[in-house]
């Protein structure tokens, strides 16, 4: 699936797998999203994919990554809540 970079008129949709890979990568490396985006921007520009502004991909990707991480936290919190409710019902 794809995750939009913004809720209204997204300029880019990013693969959920890529976002999850990025989260995992950032946990295990000292790099940050700015460095990763700069490297990917250079990689893509050599292949003919050009962004309007120097930092546009970094901003777009950073926004999507942040919103994805918030979504994961909300889902995990709701799952924990529902598991707690179910556990209480079983134990009652």
PDB file of C-alpha atoms in Angstrom:
ATOM      1  CA  UNK A   1       0.000   0.000   0.000  1.00  0.00           C
ATOM      2  CA  UNK A   2       0.880   3.637  -0.249  1.00  0.00           C
ATOM      3  CA  UNK A   3       0.855   6.415   2.363  1.00  0.00           C
ATOM      4  CA  UNK A   4       0.204  10.020   1.245  1.00  0.00           C
ATOM      5  CA  UNK A   5       2.607  12.830   2.120  1.00  0.00           C
ATOM      6  CA  UNK A   6      -0.341  15.012   3.166  1.00  0.00           C
ATOM      7  CA  UNK A   7      -4.039  14.430   3.873  1.00  0.00           C
ATOM      8  CA  UNK A   8      -5.170  16.946   1.234  1.00  0.00           C
ATOM      9  CA  UNK A   9      -3.769  17.071  -2.322  1.00  0.00           C
ATOM     10  CA  UNK A  10      -0.717  14.886  -1.689  1.00  0.00           C
ATOM     11  CA  UNK A  11       2.168  15.477  -4.077  1.00  0.00           C
ATOM     12  CA  UNK A  12       3.608  12.055  -3.390  1.00  0.00           C
ATOM     13  CA  UNK A  13       2.552   8.693  -1.983  1.00  0.00           C
ATOM     14  CA  UNK A  14       5.213   6.542  -0.363  1.00  0.00           C
ATOM     15  CA  UNK A  15       5.219   2.776  -0.080  1.00  0.00           C
ATOM     16  CA  UNK A  16       4.302   1.531   3.403  1.00  0.00           C
ATOM     17  CA  UNK A  17       7.123  -0.984   3.074  1.00  0.00           C
ATOM     18  CA  UNK A  18       9.592   1.836   2.371  1.00  0.00           C
ATOM     19  CA  UNK A  19       8.369   3.765   5.418  1.00  0.00           C
ATOM     20  CA  UNK A  20       8.697   0.707   7.645  1.00  0.00           C
ATOM     21  CA  UNK A  21      12.174   0.010   6.229  1.00  0.00           C
ATOM     22  CA  UNK A  22      13.175   3.615   6.909  1.00  0.00           C
ATOM     23  CA  UNK A  23      11.965   3.426  10.520  1.00  0.00           C
ATOM     24  CA  UNK A  24      13.958   0.216  11.009  1.00  0.00           C
ATOM     25  CA  UNK A  25      17.014   1.687   9.285  1.00  0.00           C
ATOM     26  CA  UNK A  26      16.990   4.823  11.440  1.00  0.00           C
ATOM     27  CA  UNK A  27      16.799   2.712  14.591  1.00  0.00           C
ATOM     28  CA  UNK A  28      19.923   0.777  13.592  1.00  0.00           C
ATOM     29  CA  UNK A  29      22.020   3.523  11.982  1.00  0.00           C
ATOM     30  CA  UNK A  30      23.333   6.894  13.082  1.00  0.00           C
ATOM     31  CA  UNK A  31      21.880   8.475   9.940  1.00  0.00           C
ATOM     32  CA  UNK A  32      18.825  10.668  10.011  1.00  0.00           C
ATOM     33  CA  UNK A  33      16.063  11.291   7.514  1.00  0.00           C
ATOM     34  CA  UNK A  34      17.781  14.399   6.078  1.00  0.00           C
ATOM     35  CA  UNK A  35      20.922  12.453   5.170  1.00  0.00           C
ATOM     36  CA  UNK A  36      18.904   9.571   3.764  1.00  0.00           C
ATOM     37  CA  UNK A  37      16.714  11.925   1.702  1.00  0.00           C
ATOM     38  CA  UNK A  38      19.766  13.766   0.343  1.00  0.00           C
ATOM     39  CA  UNK A  39      21.297  10.475  -0.785  1.00  0.00           C
ATOM     40  CA  UNK A  40      18.041   9.313  -2.362  1.00  0.00           C
ATOM     41  CA  UNK A  41      17.538  12.704  -4.057  1.00  0.00           C
ATOM     42  CA  UNK A  42      21.013  12.451  -5.622  1.00  0.00           C
ATOM     43  CA  UNK A  43      20.332   8.846  -6.654  1.00  0.00           C
ATOM     44  CA  UNK A  44      17.011   9.792  -8.272  1.00  0.00           C
ATOM     45  CA  UNK A  45      18.352  12.954  -9.946  1.00  0.00           C
ATOM     46  CA  UNK A  46      21.021  10.885 -11.724  1.00  0.00           C
ATOM     47  CA  UNK A  47      18.141   8.850 -13.141  1.00  0.00           C
ATOM     48  CA  UNK A  48      16.185  11.877 -14.369  1.00  0.00           C
ATOM     49  CA  UNK A  49      13.836  12.420 -11.422  1.00  0.00           C
ATOM     50  CA  UNK A  50      14.154  16.074 -10.437  1.00  0.00           C
ATOM     51  CA  UNK A  51      12.383  17.815  -7.552  1.00  0.00           C
ATOM     52  CA  UNK A  52      11.290  21.465  -7.704  1.00  0.00           C
ATOM     53  CA  UNK A  53      13.357  22.651  -4.745  1.00  0.00           C
ATOM     54  CA  UNK A  54      16.510  21.325  -3.107  1.00  0.00           C
ATOM     55  CA  UNK A  55      14.729  20.294   0.098  1.00  0.00           C
ATOM     56  CA  UNK A  56      11.317  19.432  -1.358  1.00  0.00           C
ATOM     57  CA  UNK A  57      11.798  15.645  -1.241  1.00  0.00           C
ATOM     58  CA  UNK A  58      13.230  15.860   2.277  1.00  0.00           C
ATOM     59  CA  UNK A  59      10.210  17.873   3.419  1.00  0.00           C
ATOM     60  CA  UNK A  60       7.668  15.669   1.620  1.00  0.00           C
ATOM     61  CA  UNK A  61       9.242  12.415   2.805  1.00  0.00           C
ATOM     62  CA  UNK A  62       9.793  13.747   6.331  1.00  0.00           C
ATOM     63  CA  UNK A  63       6.127  14.717   6.585  1.00  0.00           C
ATOM     64  CA  UNK A  64       4.954  11.316   5.362  1.00  0.00           C
ATOM     65  CA  UNK A  65       7.372   9.511   7.699  1.00  0.00           C
ATOM     66  CA  UNK A  66       6.211  11.556  10.694  1.00  0.00           C
ATOM     67  CA  UNK A  67       2.518  10.987   9.959  1.00  0.00           C
ATOM     68  CA  UNK A  68       3.171   7.265   9.435  1.00  0.00           C
ATOM     69  CA  UNK A  69       4.933   7.020  12.803  1.00  0.00           C
ATOM     70  CA  UNK A  70       2.038   8.852  14.493  1.00  0.00           C
ATOM     71  CA  UNK A  71      -0.434   6.468  12.842  1.00  0.00           C
ATOM     72  CA  UNK A  72       1.539   3.438  14.070  1.00  0.00           C
ATOM     73  CA  UNK A  73       1.587   4.848  17.628  1.00  0.00           C
ATOM     74  CA  UNK A  74      -2.174   5.479  17.559  1.00  0.00           C
ATOM     75  CA  UNK A  75      -2.884   1.989  16.212  1.00  0.00           C
ATOM     76  CA  UNK A  76      -0.596   0.376  18.802  1.00  0.00           C
ATOM     77  CA  UNK A  77      -2.217   2.361  21.634  1.00  0.00           C
ATOM     78  CA  UNK A  78      -5.704   1.355  20.466  1.00  0.00           C
ATOM     79  CA  UNK A  79      -4.659  -2.293  20.165  1.00  0.00           C
ATOM     80  CA  UNK A  80      -3.227  -2.217  23.701  1.00  0.00           C
ATOM     81  CA  UNK A  81      -6.463  -0.643  24.942  1.00  0.00           C
ATOM     82  CA  UNK A  82      -8.649  -3.253  23.231  1.00  0.00           C
ATOM     83  CA  UNK A  83      -6.479  -6.107  24.496  1.00  0.00           C
ATOM     84  CA  UNK A  84      -6.742  -4.695  28.019  1.00  0.00           C
ATOM     85  CA  UNK A  85     -10.537  -4.485  27.754  1.00  0.00           C
ATOM     86  CA  UNK A  86     -10.774  -8.048  26.415  1.00  0.00           C
ATOM     87  CA  UNK A  87      -8.451  -9.314  29.134  1.00  0.00           C
ATOM     88  CA  UNK A  88     -10.613  -7.694  31.834  1.00  0.00           C
ATOM     89  CA  UNK A  89     -13.760  -9.225  30.336  1.00  0.00           C
ATOM     90  CA  UNK A  90     -12.183 -12.697  30.314  1.00  0.00           C
ATOM     91  CA  UNK A  91     -10.930 -12.363  33.894  1.00  0.00           C
ATOM     92  CA  UNK A  92     -14.257 -11.003  35.202  1.00  0.00           C
TER      93      UNK A  92
END
